């Protein structure tokens, strides 16, 4: 697959994005909750990593039933995070440091406290009556169909005023907008324009394939758990959640979505150098959905799926994930990540008995930084943080509370950032109580404990991202895999006269690998933190080791 060289307008190709979860980054008001001024205070830390952009999780007005993913005003900042003037200052100071700002747009649903929904539920004939998905009950009073909510239970909630059900893919307080109504589309596009005019560089689109539903409200069929070759097909929910029992043919990923994404892209094209990255959760169809949403250069700029957010950690898994994307998505672009605010942190998912957690963290970022595509980091992973243990009494995530104890929810990856080992709340906040507790074991990995330590995970991240930037083929060069033995992954980045060979050993034991005879190994490059041996045409890799060399 050949991609164009990056320019100022397509800076997003091969970029490195750093996700900030504002509630947990830095509190400056003393209420135990992070805020926009806190992010401004920590911009130098973010810039020091060598990333290109910051993705901000929602900071809009919200009753916070789902911590900002239930928006009550798309064009204002929630007072707990600050004011619009704070956001404008953040954009300006980020741009001064060469950092782009990407914001999280949650438009498949709103809060039930949004003025749009308040009007919509007031009667069946008001101007916004059709702005949400309303349906009459079946003759026996039950829900219109068998659709399920990801957060548990039916995807339908009874409304006593309209005597109808409304649809919600998540909490009952997060009603789904009716994108079949062009007035809804126009209103949503106006909210994008509001932030574009304030200098926002891009949008991360939450649940981008959830915008449209089947007009006929047909039942979803049950999901066959195995493919034709007998392999289990992943679903977009933990196995304790019955949502995974359905094949979601009708409640999301409808063909009308493509036309709306074309409208959105046409709006962004009116502004210089803007981008979109879509979150696609579509089970076995995710890659086909990504292909539809990113092809042709007239819809989304890039997407990501859940492939690398799983517990699977093997050379074959990562090779298959990338190869499948390249084979299905002909002219689209991908953004890979190992962690985010919705999944268990990757060093915990992949840690085995006897592993050095810091070494695993170093191996993981070296691996991710070598991939074709753009990459996204999640706050705290640059410190090597693992998943925090949160007692049930301290849980706030409605998803975790609903499916406890088999599934503990998302609080463990959302605990506050640790800045200073000895400070109150590790430097996150002066409050007596923070919205989630600061884990004591995270204090040992605080920024001030790693900042000036040459072998720390934090400095390894900085060195690895600098290495990536210093080799143009790692930004937008093609990626082709080589045959290997055992749990090794080998590939070439680049083409023609500029090519780099990478080899990664996923085994917890040393492995030897001999490159194919038609590969002419040139200079061996020192990857930060790794020093495998190369003698007599063979590479000797230690456990969780990485090798890189120029090809002649």
Protein backbone atom coordinates (compact mmCIF):
# COMPACT_ATOMS: atom_id res chain seq x y z
CA UNK A 1 0.00 0.00 0.00
CA UNK A 2 1.48 3.34 -1.04
CA UNK A 3 0.74 6.53 0.84
CA UNK A 4 1.57 10.10 0.04
CA UNK A 5 4.23 12.07 1.89
CA UNK A 6 2.88 14.20 4.67
CA UNK A 7 2.22 17.87 4.10
CA UNK A 8 0.84 20.61 6.30
CA UNK A 9 -2.69 19.64 5.28
CA UNK A 10 -2.24 15.92 5.94
CA UNK A 11 -0.14 16.17 9.10
CA UNK A 12 -2.36 13.46 10.55
CA UNK A 13 -0.76 10.74 8.39
CA UNK A 14 1.65 8.98 10.70
CA UNK A 15 1.04 11.44 13.55
CA UNK A 16 1.30 10.60 17.25
CA UNK A 17 -1.77 11.57 19.31
CA UNK A 18 -1.78 11.83 23.11
CA UNK A 19 -5.15 11.31 24.79
CA UNK A 20 -5.98 13.42 27.83
CA UNK A 21 -8.88 12.43 30.07
CA UNK A 22 -9.53 15.89 31.55
CA UNK A 23 -11.14 14.72 34.81
CA UNK A 24 -7.93 12.92 35.74
CA UNK A 25 -5.10 15.04 34.37
CA UNK A 26 -4.61 18.07 36.64
CA UNK A 27 -6.93 19.84 39.07
CA UNK A 28 -6.34 23.57 39.61
CA UNK A 29 -9.62 24.48 41.33
CA UNK A 30 -9.27 22.17 44.33
CA UNK A 31 -12.48 20.22 43.76
CA UNK A 32 -10.73 16.90 43.11
CA UNK A 33 -11.58 16.93 39.39
CA UNK A 34 -9.17 17.85 36.61
CA UNK A 35 -9.84 20.92 34.49
CA UNK A 36 -8.74 22.76 31.36
CA UNK A 37 -6.37 25.09 33.22
CA UNK A 38 -4.69 21.98 34.55
CA UNK A 39 -4.06 20.77 31.02
CA UNK A 40 -2.58 24.18 30.18
CA UNK A 41 -0.23 23.82 33.15
CA UNK A 42 0.96 20.44 31.88
CA UNK A 43 1.41 21.28 28.20
CA UNK A 44 5.19 21.27 28.53
CA UNK A 45 5.06 17.66 29.73
CA UNK A 46 2.97 16.67 26.73
CA UNK A 47 5.22 18.57 24.31
CA UNK A 48 8.30 16.92 25.82
CA UNK A 49 7.03 13.52 24.68
CA UNK A 50 7.36 14.49 21.03
CA UNK A 51 3.70 13.93 20.14
CA UNK A 52 1.89 15.87 17.41
CA UNK A 53 -1.61 16.28 18.81
CA UNK A 54 -3.72 16.13 21.97
CA UNK A 55 -7.05 14.33 21.97
CA UNK A 56 -9.31 15.73 24.70
CA UNK A 57 -12.05 13.51 26.04
CA UNK A 58 -15.36 15.43 26.49
CA UNK A 59 -15.34 18.66 28.47
CA UNK A 60 -18.77 19.91 27.31
CA UNK A 61 -21.68 20.76 29.56
CA UNK A 62 -23.09 17.54 30.96
CA UNK A 63 -24.88 16.09 33.99
CA UNK A 64 -21.95 13.63 34.02
CA UNK A 65 -24.01 10.44 34.22
CA UNK A 66 -21.39 8.98 31.86
CA UNK A 67 -18.67 11.50 32.73
CA UNK A 68 -19.12 13.82 29.79
CA UNK A 69 -20.18 11.29 27.18
CA UNK A 70 -23.73 12.52 27.86
CA UNK A 71 -23.67 16.05 26.43
CA UNK A 72 -26.29 18.64 27.40
CA UNK A 73 -24.72 21.51 25.39
CA UNK A 74 -22.38 20.81 22.47
CA UNK A 75 -21.17 24.41 22.31
CA UNK A 76 -20.04 25.19 25.83
CA UNK A 77 -17.58 24.03 28.48
CA UNK A 78 -18.91 22.42 31.65
CA UNK A 79 -18.19 24.75 34.60
CA UNK A 80 -16.30 21.98 36.41
CA UNK A 81 -13.71 22.14 33.61
CA UNK A 82 -13.64 25.93 33.23
CA UNK A 83 -14.89 28.37 30.64
CA UNK A 84 -14.74 28.82 26.87
CA UNK A 85 -11.98 31.37 27.40
CA UNK A 86 -9.92 28.64 29.11
CA UNK A 87 -10.43 26.38 26.11
CA UNK A 88 -9.41 29.15 23.73
CA UNK A 89 -6.27 29.71 25.77
CA UNK A 90 -5.51 25.99 25.68
CA UNK A 91 -5.78 25.94 21.88
CA UNK A 92 -3.53 28.96 21.55
CA UNK A 93 -0.85 27.70 23.91
CA UNK A 94 -0.92 24.22 22.40
CA UNK A 95 -0.43 25.71 18.94
CA UNK A 96 2.51 27.75 20.24
CA UNK A 97 4.15 24.44 21.15
CA UNK A 98 3.38 22.87 17.79
CA UNK A 99 0.59 20.71 19.23
CA UNK A 100 -2.73 20.17 17.45
CA UNK A 101 -6.00 19.92 19.40
CA UNK A 102 -8.48 17.12 18.66
CA UNK A 103 -11.75 17.08 20.60
CA UNK A 104 -14.15 14.21 21.28
CA UNK A 105 -17.49 14.62 19.50
CA UNK A 106 -20.23 12.44 21.00
CA UNK A 107 -23.07 12.90 18.57
CA UNK A 108 -24.77 9.52 18.30
CA UNK A 109 -26.66 10.45 21.46
CA UNK A 110 -27.07 13.38 23.83
CA UNK A 111 -27.95 13.72 27.48
CA UNK A 112 -31.63 13.58 28.38
CA UNK A 113 -30.97 17.02 29.89
CA UNK A 114 -30.21 18.54 26.49
CA UNK A 115 -32.78 21.15 25.45
CA UNK A 116 -33.36 19.22 22.24
CA UNK A 117 -34.52 16.15 24.13
CA UNK A 118 -36.57 18.11 26.64
CA UNK A 119 -38.55 19.58 23.75
CA UNK A 120 -38.72 16.29 21.87
CA UNK A 121 -40.25 14.39 24.79
CA UNK A 122 -42.80 17.13 25.57
CA UNK A 123 -45.28 15.98 22.91
CA UNK A 124 -45.59 14.01 19.69
CA UNK A 125 -46.09 17.10 17.51
CA UNK A 126 -43.55 19.69 18.69
CA UNK A 127 -40.86 21.00 16.25
CA UNK A 128 -38.29 18.52 17.60
CA UNK A 129 -40.64 15.59 18.09
CA UNK A 130 -38.70 13.56 15.52
CA UNK A 131 -35.18 14.56 16.65
CA UNK A 132 -34.81 11.36 18.69
CA UNK A 133 -35.78 7.75 18.01
CA UNK A 134 -39.29 7.23 19.29
CA UNK A 135 -41.44 4.13 18.76
CA UNK A 136 -44.77 2.78 19.92
CA UNK A 137 -44.82 -0.31 22.13
CA UNK A 138 -45.87 -3.69 20.89
CA UNK A 139 -49.55 -4.52 21.58
CA UNK A 140 -48.51 -6.17 24.85
CA UNK A 141 -46.66 -3.04 25.99
CA UNK A 142 -43.16 -4.41 25.54
CA UNK A 143 -40.31 -2.69 23.69
CA UNK A 144 -40.50 -2.29 19.90
CA UNK A 145 -37.77 -4.87 19.22
CA UNK A 146 -34.97 -6.91 20.80
CA UNK A 147 -32.17 -4.29 20.62
CA UNK A 148 -29.92 -4.14 23.67
CA UNK A 149 -28.04 -1.39 25.43
CA UNK A 150 -24.27 -1.79 25.77
CA UNK A 151 -24.65 -0.70 29.40
CA UNK A 152 -27.13 -3.48 30.13
CA UNK A 153 -30.79 -4.22 29.53
CA UNK A 154 -33.03 -3.23 26.60
CA UNK A 155 -32.08 -0.32 24.37
CA UNK A 156 -35.53 1.19 24.97
CA UNK A 157 -36.89 3.36 27.77
CA UNK A 158 -40.57 4.11 28.35
CA UNK A 159 -41.56 7.79 28.44
CA UNK A 160 -44.70 8.61 30.41
CA UNK A 161 -45.44 11.87 28.57
CA UNK A 162 -45.40 10.61 24.98
CA UNK A 163 -46.48 7.07 25.90
CA UNK A 164 -43.73 5.81 23.65
CA UNK A 165 -40.30 4.23 23.96
CA UNK A 166 -37.12 6.06 23.05
CA UNK A 167 -33.91 4.33 22.00
CA UNK A 168 -30.61 4.48 23.90
CA UNK A 169 -27.53 2.46 23.02
CA UNK A 170 -25.93 3.30 26.36
CA UNK A 171 -27.54 4.68 29.54
CA UNK A 172 -31.25 5.44 29.59
CA UNK A 173 -30.18 9.06 30.19
CA UNK A 174 -28.36 9.02 26.81
CA UNK A 175 -31.14 9.02 24.18
CA UNK A 176 -30.07 8.41 20.60
CA UNK A 177 -30.46 11.21 18.08
CA UNK A 178 -32.44 10.49 14.92
CA UNK A 179 -29.97 11.09 12.09
CA UNK A 180 -32.64 10.19 9.53
CA UNK A 181 -33.97 13.69 10.22
CA UNK A 182 -31.97 16.23 8.13
CA UNK A 183 -32.62 18.93 10.72
CA UNK A 184 -30.67 16.84 13.25
CA UNK A 185 -27.78 16.49 10.84
CA UNK A 186 -27.74 20.23 10.19
CA UNK A 187 -27.79 21.06 13.89
CA UNK A 188 -24.95 18.62 14.57
CA UNK A 189 -22.86 20.04 11.72
CA UNK A 190 -23.37 23.50 13.19
CA UNK A 191 -21.73 22.29 16.41
CA UNK A 192 -18.69 21.11 14.44
CA UNK A 193 -18.51 24.52 12.77
CA UNK A 194 -18.58 26.20 16.20
CA UNK A 195 -15.40 24.40 17.30
CA UNK A 196 -13.68 24.66 13.91
CA UNK A 197 -14.09 28.43 14.11
CA UNK A 198 -12.38 28.34 17.52
CA UNK A 199 -9.29 26.73 15.98
CA UNK A 200 -9.83 23.05 16.74
CA UNK A 201 -7.64 20.88 14.49
CA UNK A 202 -9.71 17.73 14.46
CA UNK A 203 -12.38 15.50 15.95
CA UNK A 204 -12.36 12.07 17.47
CA UNK A 205 -15.81 10.67 16.67
CA UNK A 206 -17.19 8.51 19.45
CA UNK A 207 -19.10 5.42 18.25
CA UNK A 208 -19.04 6.74 14.69
CA UNK A 209 -20.97 3.77 13.29
CA UNK A 210 -23.90 4.26 15.71
CA UNK A 211 -25.42 7.34 14.09
CA UNK A 212 -28.13 5.64 12.05
CA UNK A 213 -30.56 2.86 12.90
CA UNK A 214 -32.75 0.65 10.74
CA UNK A 215 -35.92 2.59 9.88
CA UNK A 216 -37.98 -0.60 10.13
CA UNK A 217 -36.69 -1.45 13.62
CA UNK A 218 -36.02 -5.05 12.64
CA UNK A 219 -34.83 -7.46 15.34
CA UNK A 220 -31.15 -8.29 15.44
CA UNK A 221 -30.42 -11.99 14.85
CA UNK A 222 -28.37 -14.00 17.35
CA UNK A 223 -24.60 -13.96 16.86
CA UNK A 224 -22.87 -17.10 15.72
CA UNK A 225 -19.86 -17.37 18.02
CA UNK A 226 -17.55 -19.02 15.53
CA UNK A 227 -16.36 -18.25 12.03
CA UNK A 228 -16.16 -20.82 9.26
CA UNK A 229 -12.62 -21.76 10.32
CA UNK A 230 -13.76 -22.28 13.90
CA UNK A 231 -12.18 -19.17 15.40
CA UNK A 232 -14.11 -17.17 17.95
CA UNK A 233 -15.47 -13.89 16.63
CA UNK A 234 -14.86 -10.96 18.93
CA UNK A 235 -17.69 -8.74 20.07
CA UNK A 236 -17.80 -5.15 21.24
CA UNK A 237 -18.57 -5.90 24.88
CA UNK A 238 -17.16 -8.05 27.71
CA UNK A 239 -18.40 -11.62 27.75
CA UNK A 240 -20.54 -10.96 30.84
CA UNK A 241 -22.67 -8.58 28.77
CA UNK A 242 -25.57 -10.08 26.76
CA UNK A 243 -25.02 -7.34 24.15
CA UNK A 244 -22.48 -9.70 22.64
CA UNK A 245 -25.13 -12.35 21.99
CA UNK A 246 -26.57 -10.38 19.06
CA UNK A 247 -25.36 -9.80 15.54
CA UNK A 248 -25.92 -6.04 15.39
CA UNK A 249 -27.22 -5.78 11.85
CA UNK A 250 -29.88 -3.17 12.43
CA UNK A 251 -29.10 -0.95 15.43
CA UNK A 252 -25.85 0.48 13.96
CA UNK A 253 -23.59 0.59 10.86
CA UNK A 254 -26.40 1.49 8.48
CA UNK A 255 -25.58 2.53 4.89
CA UNK A 256 -27.01 6.04 5.35
CA UNK A 257 -24.05 6.84 7.60
CA UNK A 258 -21.71 7.11 4.62
CA UNK A 259 -23.67 10.04 3.18
CA UNK A 260 -23.58 11.93 6.49
CA UNK A 261 -19.82 11.39 6.78
CA UNK A 262 -19.47 12.88 3.31
CA UNK A 263 -21.36 15.95 4.53
CA UNK A 264 -19.07 16.19 7.53
CA UNK A 265 -15.94 15.89 5.37
CA UNK A 266 -17.22 18.60 3.04
CA UNK A 267 -17.52 20.90 6.05
CA UNK A 268 -13.99 20.12 7.26
CA UNK A 269 -12.63 20.70 3.76
CA UNK A 270 -13.64 24.34 4.14
CA UNK A 271 -10.91 24.65 6.78
CA UNK A 272 -7.18 24.09 6.31
CA UNK A 273 -5.48 21.04 7.82
CA UNK A 274 -8.35 19.56 9.83
CA UNK A 275 -8.81 15.86 10.51
CA UNK A 276 -11.21 13.22 11.85
CA UNK A 277 -10.60 9.86 13.51
CA UNK A 278 -13.55 7.56 14.01
CA UNK A 279 -14.08 4.89 16.65
CA UNK A 280 -15.57 1.81 14.98
CA UNK A 281 -16.99 -0.94 17.15
CA UNK A 282 -18.61 -3.37 14.77
CA UNK A 283 -17.46 -6.85 15.74
CA UNK A 284 -16.50 -9.01 12.78
CA UNK A 285 -17.52 -6.27 10.31
CA UNK A 286 -15.24 -3.56 11.76
CA UNK A 287 -12.72 -3.59 8.91
CA UNK A 288 -15.41 -3.47 6.24
CA UNK A 289 -16.98 -0.56 8.08
CA UNK A 290 -13.62 1.22 8.31
CA UNK A 291 -13.09 0.66 4.59
CA UNK A 292 -16.48 2.20 3.80
CA UNK A 293 -15.86 5.17 6.09
CA UNK A 294 -12.31 6.05 4.99
CA UNK A 295 -12.22 5.23 1.28
CA UNK A 296 -12.32 7.76 -1.52
CA UNK A 297 -10.91 10.71 0.38
CA UNK A 298 -14.39 12.17 0.94
CA UNK A 299 -15.37 10.78 4.35
CA UNK A 300 -13.29 10.20 7.49
CA UNK A 301 -9.54 10.76 7.42
CA UNK A 302 -8.83 7.72 9.59
CA UNK A 303 -10.45 5.20 11.96
CA UNK A 304 -9.47 2.78 14.66
CA UNK A 305 -10.98 -0.52 15.71
CA UNK A 306 -10.73 -2.55 18.92
CA UNK A 307 -8.25 -5.10 17.49
CA UNK A 308 -5.26 -4.00 19.56
CA UNK A 309 -7.27 -3.16 22.67
CA UNK A 310 -7.68 -6.84 23.53
CA UNK A 311 -5.77 -9.17 25.86
CA UNK A 312 -4.15 -11.02 22.97
CA UNK A 313 -0.39 -10.46 22.83
CA UNK A 314 1.44 -12.38 20.14
CA UNK A 315 3.32 -11.77 16.94
CA UNK A 316 0.58 -13.51 14.97
CA UNK A 317 -2.15 -11.32 16.47
CA UNK A 318 -0.49 -8.02 15.58
CA UNK A 319 0.58 -9.23 12.16
CA UNK A 320 -2.95 -10.44 11.44
CA UNK A 321 -4.51 -7.18 12.63
CA UNK A 322 -2.33 -5.05 10.37
CA UNK A 323 -2.42 -7.43 7.39
CA UNK A 324 -6.20 -7.67 7.56
CA UNK A 325 -6.50 -3.90 7.61
CA UNK A 326 -4.17 -3.53 4.63
CA UNK A 327 -6.02 -6.18 2.65
CA UNK A 328 -9.53 -4.85 3.31
CA UNK A 329 -9.00 -1.08 3.54
CA UNK A 330 -7.56 -0.16 0.15
CA UNK A 331 -7.07 3.61 0.37
CA UNK A 332 -7.98 4.45 3.97
CA UNK A 333 -5.83 5.24 6.98
CA UNK A 334 -5.66 3.74 10.45
CA UNK A 335 -4.83 4.97 13.95
CA UNK A 336 -3.50 2.19 16.21
CA UNK A 337 -3.56 2.30 20.01
CA UNK A 338 -2.96 -0.13 22.86
CA UNK A 339 -4.86 1.70 25.62
CA UNK A 340 -7.57 4.31 26.10
CA UNK A 341 -10.14 5.45 28.67
CA UNK A 342 -12.44 2.49 28.03
CA UNK A 343 -10.14 -0.54 28.39
CA UNK A 344 -7.80 -2.08 30.93
CA UNK A 345 -4.30 -0.60 30.57
CA UNK A 346 -2.20 -2.66 28.20
CA UNK A 347 0.71 -3.49 30.50
CA UNK A 348 -1.79 -5.17 32.83
CA UNK A 349 -3.55 -6.97 29.98
CA UNK A 350 -0.29 -8.37 28.64
CA UNK A 351 1.80 -8.89 31.79
CA UNK A 352 2.79 -12.48 32.52
CA UNK A 353 4.28 -13.95 35.67
CA UNK A 354 7.97 -13.11 35.82
CA UNK A 355 7.72 -10.11 33.47
CA UNK A 356 9.34 -6.80 34.27
CA UNK A 357 6.43 -4.37 33.87
CA UNK A 358 8.67 -1.45 32.86
CA UNK A 359 10.41 -3.57 30.23
CA UNK A 360 7.05 -4.67 28.83
CA UNK A 361 6.02 -0.99 28.65
CA UNK A 362 9.21 -0.14 26.75
CA UNK A 363 8.71 -3.05 24.37
CA UNK A 364 5.09 -2.03 23.73
CA UNK A 365 5.80 1.59 22.73
CA UNK A 366 8.72 0.50 20.54
CA UNK A 367 6.37 -1.92 18.80
CA UNK A 368 3.55 0.61 18.41
CA UNK A 369 5.88 3.34 17.14
CA UNK A 370 7.16 1.05 14.39
CA UNK A 371 3.72 0.37 12.89
CA UNK A 372 2.41 1.79 9.66
CA UNK A 373 -0.38 4.30 10.33
CA UNK A 374 -0.94 6.92 13.00
CA UNK A 375 -0.73 6.01 16.69
CA UNK A 376 -2.50 7.13 19.84
CA UNK A 377 -1.12 7.10 23.38
CA UNK A 378 -3.23 7.30 26.55
CA UNK A 379 -2.19 9.48 29.46
CA UNK A 380 -0.12 7.61 32.03
CA UNK A 381 1.11 4.92 29.70
CA UNK A 382 4.27 7.00 29.22
CA UNK A 383 4.92 6.24 32.91
CA UNK A 384 4.30 2.51 32.49
CA UNK A 385 1.16 2.66 34.65
CA UNK A 386 -0.82 -0.52 35.07
CA UNK A 387 -4.52 -0.86 35.75
CA UNK A 388 -5.42 0.55 39.17
CA UNK A 389 -7.37 -1.48 41.69
CA UNK A 390 -10.52 0.41 42.70
CA UNK A 391 -12.64 -0.90 45.57
CA UNK A 392 -16.34 -1.35 44.89
CA UNK A 393 -17.17 1.45 47.35
CA UNK A 394 -15.10 3.85 45.22
CA UNK A 395 -16.54 2.87 41.83
CA UNK A 396 -18.27 5.59 39.84
CA UNK A 397 -18.47 4.05 36.36
CA UNK A 398 -22.09 2.98 35.71
CA UNK A 399 -20.87 0.26 33.36
CA UNK A 400 -18.69 -1.32 36.04
CA UNK A 401 -21.32 -0.97 38.75
CA UNK A 402 -23.88 -2.68 36.51
CA UNK A 403 -21.69 -5.72 35.69
CA UNK A 404 -19.72 -6.04 38.93
CA UNK A 405 -17.99 -8.26 40.03
CA UNK A 406 -17.18 -10.19 36.84
CA UNK A 407 -16.48 -6.91 35.02
CA UNK A 408 -15.07 -4.07 37.07
CA UNK A 409 -15.66 -1.31 34.54
CA UNK A 410 -13.43 1.50 33.38
CA UNK A 411 -12.47 3.27 36.60
CA UNK A 412 -9.17 1.38 36.86
CA UNK A 413 -7.76 3.07 33.77
CA UNK A 414 -9.16 6.51 34.64
CA UNK A 415 -7.52 7.19 38.01
CA UNK A 416 -5.67 10.52 38.36
CA UNK A 417 -2.32 11.20 36.72
CA UNK A 418 0.63 11.01 39.12
CA UNK A 419 3.04 13.95 38.97
CA UNK A 420 4.93 14.02 42.29
CA UNK A 421 5.54 10.99 44.49
CA UNK A 422 5.40 12.77 47.86
CA UNK A 423 2.79 15.46 47.11
CA UNK A 424 -0.83 15.39 48.22
CA UNK A 425 -2.73 13.20 45.75
CA UNK A 426 0.58 12.77 43.88
CA UNK A 427 0.38 16.38 42.67
CA UNK A 428 -2.94 15.91 40.87
CA UNK A 429 -5.08 17.91 43.31
CA UNK A 430 -5.07 19.61 46.71
CA UNK A 431 -8.58 18.32 47.43
CA UNK A 432 -9.32 16.21 50.50
CA UNK A 433 -10.95 13.66 48.20
CA UNK A 434 -10.44 13.20 44.47
CA UNK A 435 -13.15 11.92 42.13
CA UNK A 436 -11.28 8.60 41.93
CA UNK A 437 -8.58 7.67 44.44
CA UNK A 438 -4.91 8.05 43.56
CA UNK A 439 -3.33 4.55 43.76
CA UNK A 440 -0.38 4.36 46.14
CA UNK A 441 1.55 2.05 43.82
CA UNK A 442 1.25 4.60 40.99
CA UNK A 443 3.14 7.14 43.10
CA UNK A 444 6.33 5.14 42.56
CA UNK A 445 6.02 5.85 38.82
CA UNK A 446 5.24 9.56 39.12
CA UNK A 447 6.68 11.99 36.60
CA UNK A 448 9.16 13.45 39.10
CA UNK A 449 10.54 9.96 39.73
CA UNK A 450 11.22 9.36 36.02
CA UNK A 451 11.82 12.74 34.43
CA UNK A 452 15.59 12.82 34.84
CA UNK A 453 16.21 9.05 34.99
CA UNK A 454 17.84 7.96 31.75
CA UNK A 455 16.42 4.42 31.76
CA UNK A 456 12.89 5.31 32.84
CA UNK A 457 9.78 4.40 30.87
CA UNK A 458 9.04 8.11 30.47
CA UNK A 459 12.38 8.86 28.83
CA UNK A 460 12.10 5.71 26.75
CA UNK A 461 8.86 7.08 25.31
CA UNK A 462 10.58 10.36 24.47
CA UNK A 463 13.53 8.62 22.85
CA UNK A 464 11.36 6.19 20.90
CA UNK A 465 9.10 8.90 19.49
CA UNK A 466 12.21 10.93 18.56
CA UNK A 467 13.58 7.86 16.77
CA UNK A 468 10.30 7.52 14.88
CA UNK A 469 10.40 11.18 13.79
CA UNK A 470 14.02 10.94 12.69
CA UNK A 471 13.20 8.27 10.09
CA UNK A 472 10.65 9.47 7.52
CA UNK A 473 9.80 5.92 6.40
CA UNK A 474 8.35 5.31 9.88
CA UNK A 475 5.90 8.15 9.41
CA UNK A 476 4.34 7.24 6.08
CA UNK A 477 6.39 4.41 4.55
CA UNK A 478 4.64 1.17 3.56
CA UNK A 479 4.93 -1.94 5.73
CA UNK A 480 5.53 -5.47 4.43
CA UNK A 481 5.85 -8.59 6.58
CA UNK A 482 8.50 -11.31 6.40
CA UNK A 483 8.20 -14.98 7.31
CA UNK A 484 9.56 -15.81 10.76
CA UNK A 485 9.99 -18.69 13.15
CA UNK A 486 8.14 -18.94 16.45
CA UNK A 487 6.64 -15.92 18.16
CA UNK A 488 8.62 -13.40 16.12
CA UNK A 489 7.33 -10.56 13.96
CA UNK A 490 9.55 -9.16 11.23
CA UNK A 491 8.68 -6.50 8.68
CA UNK A 492 10.17 -3.86 6.40
CA UNK A 493 9.17 -0.20 6.50
CA UNK A 494 9.75 1.86 3.37
CA UNK A 495 10.45 1.05 -0.26
CA UNK A 496 13.12 1.57 -2.89
CA UNK A 497 16.44 2.80 -1.52
CA UNK A 498 15.11 3.72 1.93
CA UNK A 499 14.05 0.68 3.92
CA UNK A 500 14.23 -0.34 7.57
CA UNK A 501 14.03 -3.91 8.90
CA UNK A 502 12.30 -4.46 12.26
CA UNK A 503 12.21 -7.70 14.25
CA UNK A 504 10.28 -8.15 17.50
CA UNK A 505 10.53 -11.15 19.81
CA UNK A 506 7.32 -11.77 21.75
CA UNK A 507 8.76 -14.81 23.51
CA UNK A 508 9.82 -14.67 27.14
CA UNK A 509 13.05 -16.42 26.11
CA UNK A 510 15.94 -15.73 23.68
CA UNK A 511 15.34 -16.51 20.00
CA UNK A 512 17.64 -16.59 16.94
CA UNK A 513 16.44 -15.41 13.54
CA UNK A 514 18.18 -15.48 10.18
CA UNK A 515 16.95 -12.90 7.66
CA UNK A 516 16.08 -14.10 4.14
CA UNK A 517 19.11 -14.34 1.86
CA UNK A 518 17.76 -11.66 -0.49
CA UNK A 519 17.81 -9.04 2.29
CA UNK A 520 21.06 -7.12 2.45
CA UNK A 521 21.53 -5.94 6.02
CA UNK A 522 23.25 -2.57 6.24
CA UNK A 523 23.87 -0.52 9.35
CA UNK A 524 22.33 -1.88 12.54
CA UNK A 525 20.40 0.92 14.24
CA UNK A 526 20.24 1.21 18.00
CA UNK A 527 16.63 1.19 19.14
CA UNK A 528 16.34 3.02 22.47
CA UNK A 529 16.49 0.48 25.29
CA UNK A 530 17.39 -2.58 23.18
CA UNK A 531 20.69 -4.18 22.19
CA UNK A 532 20.21 -7.52 20.39
CA UNK A 533 23.25 -9.24 18.91
CA UNK A 534 23.83 -9.48 15.15
CA UNK A 535 26.63 -11.80 14.04
CA UNK A 536 27.31 -13.88 10.94
CA UNK A 537 24.02 -12.97 9.34
CA UNK A 538 21.88 -13.98 12.33
CA UNK A 539 20.01 -11.92 14.92
CA UNK A 540 20.01 -13.02 18.55
CA UNK A 541 17.06 -11.46 20.39
CA UNK A 542 16.54 -11.68 24.13
CA UNK A 543 13.09 -12.00 25.73
CA UNK A 544 10.79 -9.15 24.58
CA UNK A 545 13.57 -7.72 22.46
CA UNK A 546 13.61 -5.57 19.32
CA UNK A 547 16.03 -5.22 16.39
CA UNK A 548 16.30 -2.61 13.65
CA UNK A 549 18.65 -2.26 10.69
CA UNK A 550 18.91 -0.40 7.42
CA UNK A 551 18.59 -2.49 4.26
CA UNK A 552 20.97 -2.04 1.38
